[in-house]
Short mmCIF file of C-alpha atoms (C1' of nucleotides) in Angstrom, two decimals:
data_model
loop_
_atom_site.label_atom_id
_atom_site.label_comp_id
_atom_site.label_asym_id
_atom_site.label_seq_id
_atom_site.Cartn_x
_atom_site.Cartn_y
_atom_site.Cartn_z
CA MET S 133 87.58 -10.95 -9.75
CA GLN S 134 86.93 -7.74 -7.93
CA SER S 135 84.80 -5.16 -9.76
CA VAL S 136 86.08 -1.66 -9.02
CA THR S 137 85.44 1.94 -9.99
CA VAL S 138 88.02 4.44 -11.19
CA LYS S 139 87.34 6.48 -8.08
CA GLU S 140 88.19 3.56 -5.82
CA ILE S 141 91.40 2.96 -7.75
CA TYR S 142 92.48 6.59 -7.33
CA ARG S 143 91.38 6.94 -3.72
CA GLU S 144 92.55 3.55 -2.43
CA THR S 145 95.37 2.74 -4.84
CA ASP S 146 97.34 0.58 -2.42
CA GLN S 147 94.44 -1.81 -2.09
CA PHE S 148 94.37 -2.52 -5.83
CA LEU S 149 97.96 -2.11 -7.02
CA ASN S 150 99.30 -5.36 -8.58
CA GLN S 151 95.87 -6.92 -8.12
CA LYS S 152 93.53 -8.31 -10.74
CA VAL S 153 90.47 -6.09 -11.13
CA GLU S 154 87.47 -5.69 -13.39
CA LEU S 155 86.42 -2.27 -14.66
CA SER S 156 83.52 -1.05 -16.82
CA GLY S 157 83.44 2.28 -18.58
CA TRP S 158 83.42 4.33 -21.73
CA VAL S 159 86.27 4.99 -24.17
CA ARG S 160 87.58 8.57 -24.17
CA THR S 161 90.47 8.01 -26.59
CA VAL S 162 92.28 5.13 -28.28
CA ARG S 163 95.92 5.24 -29.42
CA SER S 164 96.85 2.02 -31.10
CA SER S 165 100.00 0.69 -32.76
CA LYS S 166 100.76 -2.52 -34.62
CA ALA S 167 101.27 -4.69 -31.57
CA PHE S 168 99.85 -2.71 -28.65
CA GLY S 169 97.69 0.26 -27.79
CA PHE S 170 96.31 2.53 -25.10
CA ILE S 171 92.72 3.28 -24.22
CA GLU S 172 91.63 5.96 -21.81
CA ILE S 173 88.55 4.90 -19.92
CA ASN S 174 86.16 7.01 -17.92
CA ASP S 175 83.64 5.12 -15.85
CA GLY S 176 81.66 8.11 -14.56
CA SER S 177 82.66 7.55 -10.96
CA PHE S 178 85.53 9.98 -11.09
CA PHE S 179 86.73 13.03 -12.97
CA GLU S 180 90.01 11.44 -14.05
CA ASN S 181 90.37 8.66 -16.61
CA ILE S 182 92.39 5.49 -16.29
CA GLN S 183 94.76 4.31 -19.01
CA VAL S 184 94.31 0.75 -20.20
CA VAL S 185 97.21 -0.93 -22.00
CA PHE S 186 96.34 -3.74 -24.42
CA GLU S 187 98.59 -6.00 -26.46
CA GLU S 188 98.50 -8.36 -29.44
CA SER S 189 97.92 -11.31 -27.18
CA LEU S 190 94.25 -10.33 -26.80
CA THR S 191 92.01 -12.50 -28.95
CA ASN S 192 90.10 -9.43 -30.15
CA PHE S 193 93.19 -7.18 -30.52
CA THR S 194 92.31 -5.89 -34.01
CA GLU S 195 88.73 -5.07 -33.03
CA ILE S 196 89.87 -3.21 -29.90
CA GLY S 197 92.36 -1.14 -31.88
CA LYS S 198 89.51 0.22 -34.01
CA LEU S 199 87.22 1.18 -31.14
CA THR S 200 85.24 4.36 -31.55
CA ILE S 201 85.08 7.02 -28.87
CA SER S 202 82.34 6.48 -26.27
CA SER S 203 82.12 2.74 -26.87
CA ALA S 204 81.47 0.82 -23.65
CA LEU S 205 83.91 -1.80 -22.40
CA ARG S 206 84.37 -4.27 -19.58
CA ILE S 207 88.05 -4.87 -18.87
CA GLN S 208 89.77 -7.46 -16.74
CA GLY S 209 93.39 -6.90 -15.98
CA THR S 210 96.08 -6.03 -13.48
CA LEU S 211 96.63 -2.58 -12.04
CA ILE S 212 100.34 -1.80 -12.37
CA PRO S 213 102.57 1.25 -11.84
CA SER S 214 102.80 3.16 -15.13
CA PRO S 215 106.14 3.78 -16.83
CA GLY S 216 104.57 6.87 -18.46
CA ALA S 217 104.94 10.16 -16.67
CA LYS S 218 101.37 11.34 -17.08
CA GLN S 219 99.61 8.81 -14.91
CA PRO S 220 100.62 7.07 -11.70
CA PHE S 221 99.24 3.67 -12.69
CA GLU S 222 97.55 1.88 -15.57
CA LEU S 223 95.45 -1.18 -16.17
CA LYS S 224 97.19 -3.95 -18.14
CA ALA S 225 94.34 -5.69 -19.91
CA GLU S 226 94.03 -9.44 -19.98
CA GLN S 227 90.53 -9.45 -21.43
CA ILE S 228 88.46 -6.68 -23.01
CA GLU S 229 84.79 -7.22 -23.68
CA LEU S 230 83.07 -4.81 -26.05
CA LEU S 231 79.72 -4.05 -24.42
CA SER S 232 78.53 -1.46 -26.93
CA LEU S 233 80.21 -0.06 -30.03
CA SER S 234 79.56 3.67 -30.44
CA ALA S 235 78.59 4.86 -33.93
CA ALA S 236 81.40 6.50 -35.90
CA ASP S 237 79.58 9.82 -36.17
CA TYR S 238 79.75 10.41 -32.41
CA PRO S 239 79.94 14.22 -32.31
CA LEU S 240 82.36 14.70 -29.42
CA GLN S 241 85.96 14.72 -30.49
CA LYS S 242 89.30 14.57 -28.74
CA LYS S 243 89.69 18.31 -28.92
CA ARG S 244 88.15 21.46 -27.57
CA HIS S 245 84.63 22.28 -28.60
CA THR S 246 82.99 25.63 -28.10
CA PHE S 247 80.44 25.84 -25.30
CA GLU S 248 77.97 27.16 -27.88
CA TYR S 249 78.28 23.99 -29.92
CA LEU S 250 78.06 21.76 -26.85
CA ARG S 251 74.79 23.45 -25.90
CA THR S 252 73.31 22.06 -29.09
CA ILE S 253 74.16 18.54 -27.88
CA ALA S 254 73.19 19.01 -24.24
CA HIS S 255 72.38 15.30 -23.96
CA LEU S 256 76.02 14.38 -24.74
CA ARG S 257 77.96 17.22 -23.16
CA PRO S 258 78.17 15.68 -19.63
CA ARG S 259 80.68 13.30 -21.24
CA THR S 260 83.17 16.15 -21.67
CA ASN S 261 85.67 17.14 -18.99
CA THR S 262 84.22 20.58 -18.43
CA PHE S 263 80.61 19.50 -18.08
CA ALA S 264 81.48 16.40 -16.07
CA ALA S 265 83.19 18.78 -13.65
CA VAL S 266 80.36 21.34 -13.65
CA PHE S 267 77.63 18.85 -12.91
CA ARG S 268 79.55 16.95 -10.27
CA VAL S 269 80.24 20.24 -8.50
CA ARG S 270 76.59 21.17 -8.87
CA SER S 271 75.62 17.91 -7.17
CA VAL S 272 78.20 18.35 -4.40
CA VAL S 273 77.09 21.92 -3.75
CA ALA S 274 73.41 20.97 -3.61
CA TYR S 275 74.32 18.50 -0.90
CA ALA S 276 76.46 21.10 0.88
CA ILE S 277 73.50 23.46 1.07
CA HIS S 278 71.27 20.85 2.68
CA LYS S 279 74.10 19.83 5.00
CA PHE S 280 74.69 23.43 6.08
CA PHE S 281 71.08 24.11 6.99
CA GLN S 282 70.24 20.66 8.32
CA GLU S 283 73.19 20.70 10.71
CA LYS S 284 71.90 24.01 12.06
CA GLY S 285 68.50 22.44 12.68
CA TYR S 286 66.67 24.20 9.87
CA VAL S 287 63.53 22.55 8.52
CA TYR S 288 63.47 21.96 4.77
CA VAL S 289 60.09 23.06 3.44
CA GLN S 290 59.04 22.01 -0.06
CA THR S 291 57.03 25.01 -1.18
CA PRO S 292 54.63 24.58 -4.10
CA ILE S 293 55.67 24.81 -7.74
CA ILE S 294 52.16 25.81 -8.81
CA THR S 295 50.88 28.89 -7.07
CA GLY S 296 47.74 30.97 -6.97
CA SER S 297 49.48 34.11 -5.79
CA ASP S 298 51.81 36.44 -7.61
CA ALA S 299 54.48 36.52 -4.90
CA GLU S 300 56.08 39.94 -4.62
CA GLY S 301 55.69 40.57 -8.35
CA ALA S 302 59.21 39.23 -8.74
CA GLY S 303 58.75 38.79 -12.45
CA GLU S 304 56.49 37.70 -15.27
CA MET S 305 54.89 34.35 -14.48
CA PHE S 306 54.19 31.29 -16.60
CA ARG S 307 50.47 30.53 -16.62
CA VAL S 308 49.39 27.01 -15.71
CA THR S 309 46.12 25.99 -17.29
CA ALA S 310 44.10 22.98 -18.36
CA LEU S 311 41.76 25.06 -20.53
CA ASP S 312 41.41 24.41 -24.23
CA LEU S 313 43.41 27.31 -25.58
CA ALA S 314 41.68 27.09 -28.96
CA LYS S 315 38.31 27.92 -27.41
CA PRO S 316 38.57 28.85 -23.72
CA PRO S 317 35.40 29.60 -21.75
CA ARG S 318 34.50 33.31 -21.67
CA ASP S 319 32.66 35.43 -19.15
CA GLU S 320 29.91 37.98 -19.95
CA VAL S 321 32.41 40.62 -21.10
CA GLY S 322 34.45 38.23 -23.19
CA ASN S 323 37.45 37.67 -20.92
CA VAL S 324 38.75 34.15 -20.38
CA ASP S 325 36.82 32.65 -17.46
CA PHE S 326 39.47 31.11 -15.24
CA SER S 327 36.87 30.08 -12.68
CA GLN S 328 36.25 27.17 -15.06
CA ASP S 329 39.94 26.27 -15.13
CA PHE S 330 41.40 23.30 -13.26
CA PHE S 331 42.00 25.18 -10.00
CA GLY S 332 38.96 27.40 -10.37
CA ARG S 333 41.24 30.41 -10.59
CA ILE S 334 44.33 31.72 -12.30
CA ALA S 335 47.38 29.61 -11.46
CA SER S 336 51.04 30.08 -12.32
CA LEU S 337 54.46 28.57 -11.82
CA THR S 338 56.13 29.98 -8.72
CA VAL S 339 58.62 32.83 -8.97
CA SER S 340 59.64 32.44 -5.33
CA GLY S 341 58.83 30.26 -2.37
CA GLN S 342 59.37 33.09 0.05
CA LEU S 343 55.82 33.95 1.12
CA ASN S 344 55.05 30.28 1.69
CA VAL S 345 58.23 29.67 3.60
CA GLU S 346 57.52 32.65 5.85
CA ALA S 347 54.45 30.77 7.06
CA TYR S 348 56.60 27.82 8.08
CA CYS S 349 59.15 30.15 9.61
CA MET S 350 56.49 31.25 12.09
CA ALA S 351 56.07 27.59 13.12
CA PHE S 352 59.55 26.07 12.91
CA ARG S 353 61.64 29.19 13.59
CA ASN S 354 64.39 28.46 11.03
CA VAL S 355 63.47 27.01 7.66
CA TYR S 356 64.61 26.93 4.04
CA THR S 357 63.35 26.00 0.61
CA PHE S 358 65.50 24.70 -2.19
CA GLY S 359 63.78 24.11 -5.48
CA PRO S 360 63.01 25.29 -8.98
CA THR S 361 61.53 28.67 -9.76
CA PHE S 362 60.27 30.09 -13.01
CA ARG S 363 60.37 33.51 -14.62
CA ALA S 364 58.77 34.32 -17.95
CA GLU S 365 60.97 37.39 -18.36
CA ASN S 366 62.27 37.90 -21.88
CA SER S 367 65.76 38.52 -20.62
CA ASN S 368 68.58 37.42 -22.86
CA THR S 369 71.74 37.37 -20.77
CA ALA S 370 74.35 34.92 -19.58
CA ARG S 371 72.94 35.20 -16.03
CA HIS S 372 69.22 34.57 -16.53
CA ALA S 373 67.21 31.45 -17.21
CA ALA S 374 63.46 30.86 -17.34
CA GLU S 375 63.85 27.86 -14.99
CA PHE S 376 66.41 28.03 -12.23
CA TRP S 377 66.86 26.86 -8.67
CA MET S 378 66.75 29.02 -5.58
CA ILE S 379 67.69 28.56 -1.97
CA GLU S 380 65.53 30.64 0.35
CA PRO S 381 66.21 30.47 4.09
CA GLU S 382 63.90 32.29 6.47
CA ILE S 383 64.88 32.88 10.11
CA ALA S 384 62.69 34.00 13.01
CA PHE S 385 63.58 36.34 15.90
CA ALA S 386 66.24 37.67 13.57
CA ASP S 387 67.09 40.96 11.89
CA LEU S 388 69.01 42.09 8.83
CA VAL S 389 72.41 41.70 10.53
CA ASP S 390 71.60 38.09 11.47
CA ASN S 391 70.51 37.58 7.88
CA MET S 392 73.77 38.85 6.42
CA ASN S 393 75.81 36.83 8.89
CA LEU S 394 73.95 33.68 7.87
CA ALA S 395 74.51 34.42 4.19
CA GLU S 396 78.24 34.94 4.70
CA GLU S 397 78.63 31.79 6.78
CA MET S 398 76.70 29.77 4.19
CA MET S 399 78.75 31.06 1.25
CA LYS S 400 81.99 30.20 3.01
CA PHE S 401 80.72 26.75 3.97
CA ILE S 402 79.72 26.00 0.38
CA ILE S 403 83.06 27.11 -1.04
CA GLN S 404 85.04 25.09 1.48
CA TYR S 405 82.85 22.06 0.93
CA ALA S 406 83.34 22.15 -2.85
CA MET S 407 87.10 22.54 -2.48
CA ASP S 408 87.24 19.60 -0.05
CA ASN S 409 84.86 17.27 -1.85
CA ALA S 410 85.51 17.91 -5.54
CA PRO S 411 89.23 18.72 -5.56
CA GLU S 412 89.96 17.31 -9.05
CA GLU S 413 87.07 19.20 -10.59
CA MET S 414 87.97 22.45 -8.84
CA ALA S 415 91.59 22.10 -9.96
CA PHE S 416 90.36 21.62 -13.52
CA PHE S 417 88.37 24.86 -13.35
CA ASN S 418 91.38 26.68 -11.94
CA ASN S 419 93.61 25.37 -14.74
CA PHE S 420 91.34 25.58 -17.76
CA VAL S 421 88.38 27.87 -17.08
CA ASP S 422 89.52 30.64 -14.74
CA LYS S 423 93.18 30.87 -13.73
CA THR S 424 92.35 33.16 -10.81
CA LEU S 425 89.69 30.88 -9.33
CA PHE S 426 91.59 29.47 -6.35
CA GLU S 427 93.09 32.83 -5.52
CA ARG S 428 89.63 34.36 -5.55
CA LEU S 429 87.97 31.62 -3.49
CA GLU S 430 90.76 31.45 -0.92
CA ASN S 431 90.65 35.21 -0.57
CA ILE S 432 86.98 34.94 0.30
CA LEU S 433 87.41 32.13 2.81
CA GLY S 434 90.04 34.16 4.62
CA SER S 435 88.34 37.56 4.71
CA GLU S 436 85.22 39.22 6.05
CA PHE S 437 82.66 40.23 3.45
CA GLY S 438 82.36 43.98 2.89
CA HIS S 439 79.41 46.01 4.18
CA ILE S 440 78.10 49.30 2.84
CA THR S 441 74.69 50.95 2.94
CA TYR S 442 73.00 52.02 -0.25
CA THR S 443 73.29 55.68 0.83
CA GLU S 444 77.04 55.32 1.49
CA ALA S 445 77.47 53.51 -1.81
CA VAL S 446 75.71 56.29 -3.69
CA GLU S 447 77.93 58.93 -2.05
CA LEU S 448 81.00 56.92 -3.03
CA LEU S 449 79.83 56.23 -6.59
CA GLU S 450 78.77 59.83 -7.23
CA LYS S 451 82.45 60.84 -7.08
CA GLU S 452 83.03 58.54 -10.06
CA ASN S 453 79.98 59.62 -12.03
CA SER S 454 82.08 60.88 -14.95
CA ASN S 455 83.28 57.30 -15.50
CA PHE S 456 79.79 55.80 -15.64
CA GLU S 457 77.45 55.54 -18.56
CA TYR S 458 74.56 56.06 -16.15
CA PRO S 459 75.26 58.62 -13.41
CA VAL S 460 74.30 57.58 -9.90
CA HIS S 461 71.85 59.42 -7.73
CA TRP S 462 69.97 58.55 -4.58
CA GLY S 463 66.62 56.91 -5.18
CA THR S 464 67.33 54.85 -8.27
CA ASP S 465 68.58 51.30 -8.34
CA LEU S 466 72.27 50.62 -8.85
CA GLN S 467 73.18 49.66 -12.42
CA THR S 468 75.31 46.66 -13.27
CA GLU S 469 78.32 48.93 -13.85
CA HIS S 470 77.92 50.43 -10.37
CA GLU S 471 77.61 47.03 -8.70
CA ARG S 472 80.69 45.80 -10.53
CA TYR S 473 82.63 48.90 -9.51
CA LEU S 474 81.74 48.34 -5.86
CA THR S 475 82.58 44.67 -5.67
CA GLU S 476 85.47 44.53 -8.18
CA LYS S 477 87.22 47.90 -7.73
CA VAL S 478 86.38 49.20 -4.27
CA PHE S 479 86.07 46.07 -2.13
CA LYS S 480 87.65 43.41 -4.42
CA LYS S 481 85.57 40.79 -2.58
CA PRO S 482 81.91 40.02 -1.86
CA VAL S 483 80.08 43.01 -0.43
CA PHE S 484 76.66 43.45 1.14
CA VAL S 485 74.79 46.57 0.06
CA SER S 486 71.99 47.29 2.51
CA ASP S 487 69.13 49.68 3.33
CA TYR S 488 67.82 50.56 -0.10
CA PRO S 489 65.17 53.23 -0.81
CA LYS S 490 61.73 51.75 -0.20
CA GLY S 491 60.55 52.88 -3.63
CA ILE S 492 62.72 50.37 -5.47
CA LYS S 493 62.14 47.37 -3.22
CA ALA S 494 59.32 44.93 -2.51
CA PHE S 495 56.38 45.66 -0.19
CA TYR S 496 57.26 43.05 2.43
CA MET S 497 60.67 44.53 3.30
CA ARG S 498 60.83 46.16 6.73
CA LEU S 499 60.60 49.94 6.78
CA ASN S 500 63.54 51.58 8.59
CA GLU S 501 63.21 54.34 11.22
CA ASP S 502 64.05 57.01 8.60
CA ASP S 503 60.81 56.10 6.78
CA LYS S 504 62.75 56.29 3.51
CA THR S 505 64.73 53.08 3.34
CA VAL S 506 63.99 49.41 3.95
CA ALA S 507 66.05 46.70 5.65
CA ALA S 508 67.06 45.03 2.39
CA MET S 509 70.42 43.63 1.39
CA ASP S 510 72.03 42.40 -1.81
CA LEU S 511 75.24 40.41 -1.87
CA LEU S 512 77.43 41.39 -4.82
CA VAL S 513 80.35 39.22 -5.88
CA PRO S 514 83.12 39.95 -8.39
CA GLY S 515 82.43 38.51 -11.82
CA VAL S 516 78.85 37.41 -11.27
CA GLY S 517 77.19 40.46 -9.71
CA GLU S 518 74.12 40.02 -7.54
CA ILE S 519 74.08 36.53 -6.10
CA ILE S 520 71.79 37.04 -3.10
CA GLY S 521 68.85 39.33 -2.50
CA GLY S 522 67.26 39.44 0.93
CA SER S 523 65.63 41.51 3.64
CA GLN S 524 64.23 41.71 7.09
CA ARG S 525 60.48 41.27 6.63
CA GLU S 526 57.91 43.79 7.78
CA GLU S 527 56.34 42.20 10.86
CA ARG S 528 54.17 45.20 11.89
CA LEU S 529 50.68 44.60 10.51
CA ASP S 530 49.71 48.26 10.07
CA VAL S 531 52.98 49.19 8.37
CA LEU S 532 52.70 46.19 6.05
CA GLN S 533 49.12 47.10 5.16
CA ASN S 534 50.24 50.64 4.32
CA ARG S 535 53.06 49.39 2.14
CA MET S 536 50.69 47.06 0.31
CA LYS S 537 48.33 49.95 -0.32
CA GLU S 538 51.20 52.06 -1.67
CA SER S 539 52.21 49.18 -3.94
CA GLY S 540 48.68 48.73 -5.24
CA LEU S 541 48.21 45.23 -3.80
CA SER S 542 44.85 44.06 -2.51
CA GLU S 543 44.59 42.75 1.06
CA GLU S 544 42.24 39.99 -0.04
CA ASP S 545 44.94 38.34 -2.16
CA TYR S 546 47.36 38.34 0.76
CA GLY S 547 44.97 37.63 3.63
CA TRP S 548 46.83 34.53 4.73
CA TYR S 549 50.13 36.42 4.58
CA LEU S 550 48.72 39.14 6.85
CA ASP S 551 47.52 36.44 9.25
CA LEU S 552 51.17 35.61 9.91
CA ARG S 553 51.47 39.09 11.48
CA ARG S 554 48.20 38.82 13.39
CA TYR S 555 48.92 35.53 15.11
CA GLY S 556 52.19 35.88 16.95
CA GLY S 557 54.18 37.46 14.18
CA VAL S 558 57.74 38.29 15.15
CA LYS S 559 60.64 39.91 13.41
CA HIS S 560 62.15 37.66 10.83
CA ALA S 561 64.39 37.80 7.80
CA GLY S 562 65.50 35.76 4.84
CA TYR S 563 67.12 35.81 1.46
CA GLY S 564 67.10 34.18 -1.95
CA LEU S 565 70.26 32.67 -3.36
CA GLY S 566 70.44 31.85 -7.04
CA PHE S 567 71.81 28.31 -7.12
CA GLU S 568 73.16 28.56 -10.67
CA ARG S 569 74.90 31.83 -9.86
CA VAL S 570 76.70 30.11 -6.98
CA ILE S 571 77.80 27.37 -9.37
CA MET S 572 79.03 29.98 -11.85
CA TYR S 573 80.94 31.74 -9.11
CA LEU S 574 82.48 28.49 -7.86
CA THR S 575 83.50 27.16 -11.26
CA GLY S 576 84.31 30.30 -13.23
CA MET S 577 81.79 29.28 -15.89
CA SER S 578 80.42 32.45 -17.44
CA ASN S 579 77.09 31.39 -18.92
CA ILE S 580 74.15 30.12 -16.86
CA ARG S 581 73.21 27.82 -19.78
CA ASP S 582 76.39 25.88 -19.04
CA VAL S 583 75.62 25.13 -15.40
CA ILE S 584 72.06 23.82 -15.99
CA ALA S 585 71.74 20.30 -17.40
CA PHE S 586 69.04 21.22 -19.89
CA PRO S 587 68.67 24.99 -19.77
CA ARG S 588 65.38 26.74 -20.51
CA THR S 589 65.68 30.32 -21.74
CA ALA S 590 63.61 32.60 -23.95
CA ASN S 591 63.08 30.85 -27.29
CA SER S 592 64.93 27.75 -26.16
CA CYS S 593 63.38 24.60 -24.69
CA GLU S 594 65.25 21.78 -26.41
CA PHE S 595 65.60 18.31 -24.91
"C1'" U B 122 62.96 44.08 -25.61
"C1'" C B 123 67.24 47.44 -27.19
"C1'" C B 124 72.52 48.04 -29.00
"C1'" U B 125 76.44 45.36 -31.34
"C1'" C B 126 79.12 41.33 -33.72
"C1'" G B 127 78.60 36.85 -36.20
"C1'" A B 128 76.63 32.30 -39.27
"C1'" U B 129 81.38 28.60 -44.98
"C1'" A B 130 82.77 20.46 -44.57
"C1'" G B 131 80.74 16.63 -38.56
"C1'" C B 132 83.99 20.41 -35.38
"C1'" U B 133 87.42 24.92 -35.33
"C1'" C B 134 88.49 28.37 -38.93
"C1'" A B 135 90.65 30.58 -44.07
"C1'" A B 136 89.09 32.46 -49.01
"C1'" U B 137 90.88 41.10 -52.73
"C1'" G B 138 83.17 40.95 -56.27
"C1'" G B 139 86.24 36.40 -60.64
"C1'" U B 140 87.74 27.97 -60.40
"C1'" G B 141 85.32 27.42 -52.08
"C1'" G B 142 90.58 25.57 -48.87
"C1'" A B 143 93.34 23.91 -44.18
"C1'" G B 144 93.70 21.43 -39.38
"C1'" C B 145 91.03 17.99 -36.48
"C1'" A B 146 87.11 14.09 -36.78
"C1'" A B 147 85.39 9.93 -40.23
"C1'" C B 148 87.16 5.95 -43.66
"C1'" C B 149 91.68 2.93 -45.65
"C1'" G B 150 96.79 1.75 -44.65
"C1'" G B 151 101.58 2.15 -41.71
"C1'" C B 152 104.06 2.43 -36.97
"C1'" U B 153 107.05 -1.77 -30.39
"C1'" G B 154 105.22 2.99 -24.59
"C1'" U B 155 101.42 6.48 -26.48
"C1'" U B 156 99.47 11.17 -23.69
"C1'" A B 157 94.72 16.38 -28.12
"C1'" A B 158 99.90 10.12 -30.19
"C1'" C B 159 102.44 10.21 -34.90
"C1'" C B 160 103.08 9.28 -40.63
"C1'" G B 161 100.69 8.45 -45.67
"C1'" G B 162 96.17 8.30 -48.46
"C1'" U B 163 90.52 8.63 -49.47
"C1'" A B 164 85.99 10.82 -49.10
"C1'" G B 165 83.29 14.96 -47.43
"C1'" G B 166 79.92 21.64 -49.63
"C1'" U B 167 72.36 24.07 -52.04
"C1'" U B 168 78.50 29.02 -48.05
"C1'" G B 169 71.80 29.87 -42.04
"C1'" U B 170 66.76 31.12 -44.92
"C1'" A B 171 64.19 34.25 -48.61
"C1'" G B 172 64.69 38.11 -51.90
"C1'" G B 173 67.74 41.94 -54.47
"C1'" U B 174 72.20 44.51 -57.03
"C1'" U B 175 75.84 42.63 -60.76
"C1'" C B 176 78.30 39.92 -66.91
"C1'" G B 177 79.57 37.29 -62.31
"C1'" A B 178 77.92 37.06 -55.02
"C1'" G B 179 80.68 33.00 -49.63
"C1'" U B 180 81.98 38.32 -50.35
"C1'" C B 181 77.63 44.05 -51.58
"C1'" C B 182 72.14 45.46 -50.06
"C1'" U B 183 67.16 44.22 -47.48
"C1'" A B 184 64.23 41.13 -44.36
"C1'" C B 185 63.97 36.93 -41.37
"C1'" U B 186 66.03 32.80 -38.25
"C1'" C B 187 69.67 31.25 -34.90
"C1'" G B 188 74.07 32.25 -31.85
"C1'" G B 189 77.96 35.42 -29.11
"C1'" G B 190 79.01 40.06 -26.30
"C1'" G B 191 76.78 44.36 -23.80
"C1'" A B 192 72.21 46.77 -21.55
"C1'" G B 193 67.43 46.58 -19.03
"C1'" C B 194 64.88 43.16 -15.44
"C1'" C B 195 66.51 40.07 -11.57
"C1'" A B 196 68.39 35.32 -8.58
#
RNA sequence: UCCUCGAUAGCUCAAUGGUGGAGCAACCGGCUGUUAACCGGUAGGUUGUAGGUUCGAGUCCUACUCGGGGAGCCA
């Protein structure tokens, strides 16, 4: 007898209809009567379940009628058209083998649970519809990102997780050490002596692969990293996690406009790919998580992203200052309320804000001709806020050295980074895309903890 | 870290300072096409923790812990 998956049955129904098949999976619900019953089975291969019909004639009929949710079964039967309106076909069981009986205190029930509760059982929540959909989309999108860059000839660089440099000061870093924390070695003045640590120096978990990937950009022209990053910031929001994944492309012989064009093309590719390759999951999100999802995503696919410079944005926002808790003025960073106003009220679609004051941006961003702004860009999207941050990098050695001096960074720590300018450095640009924020945007899920399998946030490292 | 709201049965929620309940889940039984199946019954509680006020506290007060929403920081 042919062993099949639920996905195969749904995708190639004609091949299996009125045929004997064998199916293995887990029980989602059981509805049993005196002489017959229904079981919904999910086998993990597909978002949808398949309904199994069983009758008294089964030798283990009574046992099957008392099955607990999440028990594992192997079923042999015939796939037939279903008389019920809610499914196109069903499996009429001829034999049901109980592979594993789930304990009766299984915590997931046939009803809605709050996301907060499901977070406390993160090891079981992928068995729910919502999380099954989230994590399949996450997988599909991860593949889409590789596909997008690989098909353009980009080289995937695996930048290090453990780093000796505090890249860009992007945030507080987690220290990596093999020292005995109860009695670490001390130097003459009593400070911890990290020269005796495993790496012979202070080491941390990376906050960004950017500086490393710039080195490979100067060899391979177009490159990207895609991996985990870590921030020890004590930020308690629905958009921040201590461990999250970033995509960081870096492109050579390219400026800020090329950078923004790449970002827009990538975003559209990802959205289209998810719609095409996880249609059941995306429909679920549109129906049960965010009713405006499809409208929003289709609007994006069919329109050009907005563009506005920081200076233009400030002029525009200043007219609305009476409506803001924090008034806007040139030189300070835009607040969340200002970003939301721009992307949700003014543009009603993703918008690039570019050319920020140099004082509020990182040292490596390229200084503009006005000497006041840098070639930086953020992509703001409705609902999520900042999803991409990027810039054209400063390729002029003397300007970069000046900016480092202004930022209080020592040249010794960044010697290798300066080498990239000395030895054939050319203009280049890149950006960082928060992977989880893309997933949130694509699914309508509103908390980053619900798009990471086992989320790590301040005061939370379960599982 | 700050502001704000919350924590009661396994889950989702009720309960005027005066005897802690319901729906779902579990368990037992019934039911010939169910769709969060339905119907009947049983069992289930140190009201987040520690103090305090009161004749009496789930309810009022204080601190703490955990969680939601907002802010800062950012991706």
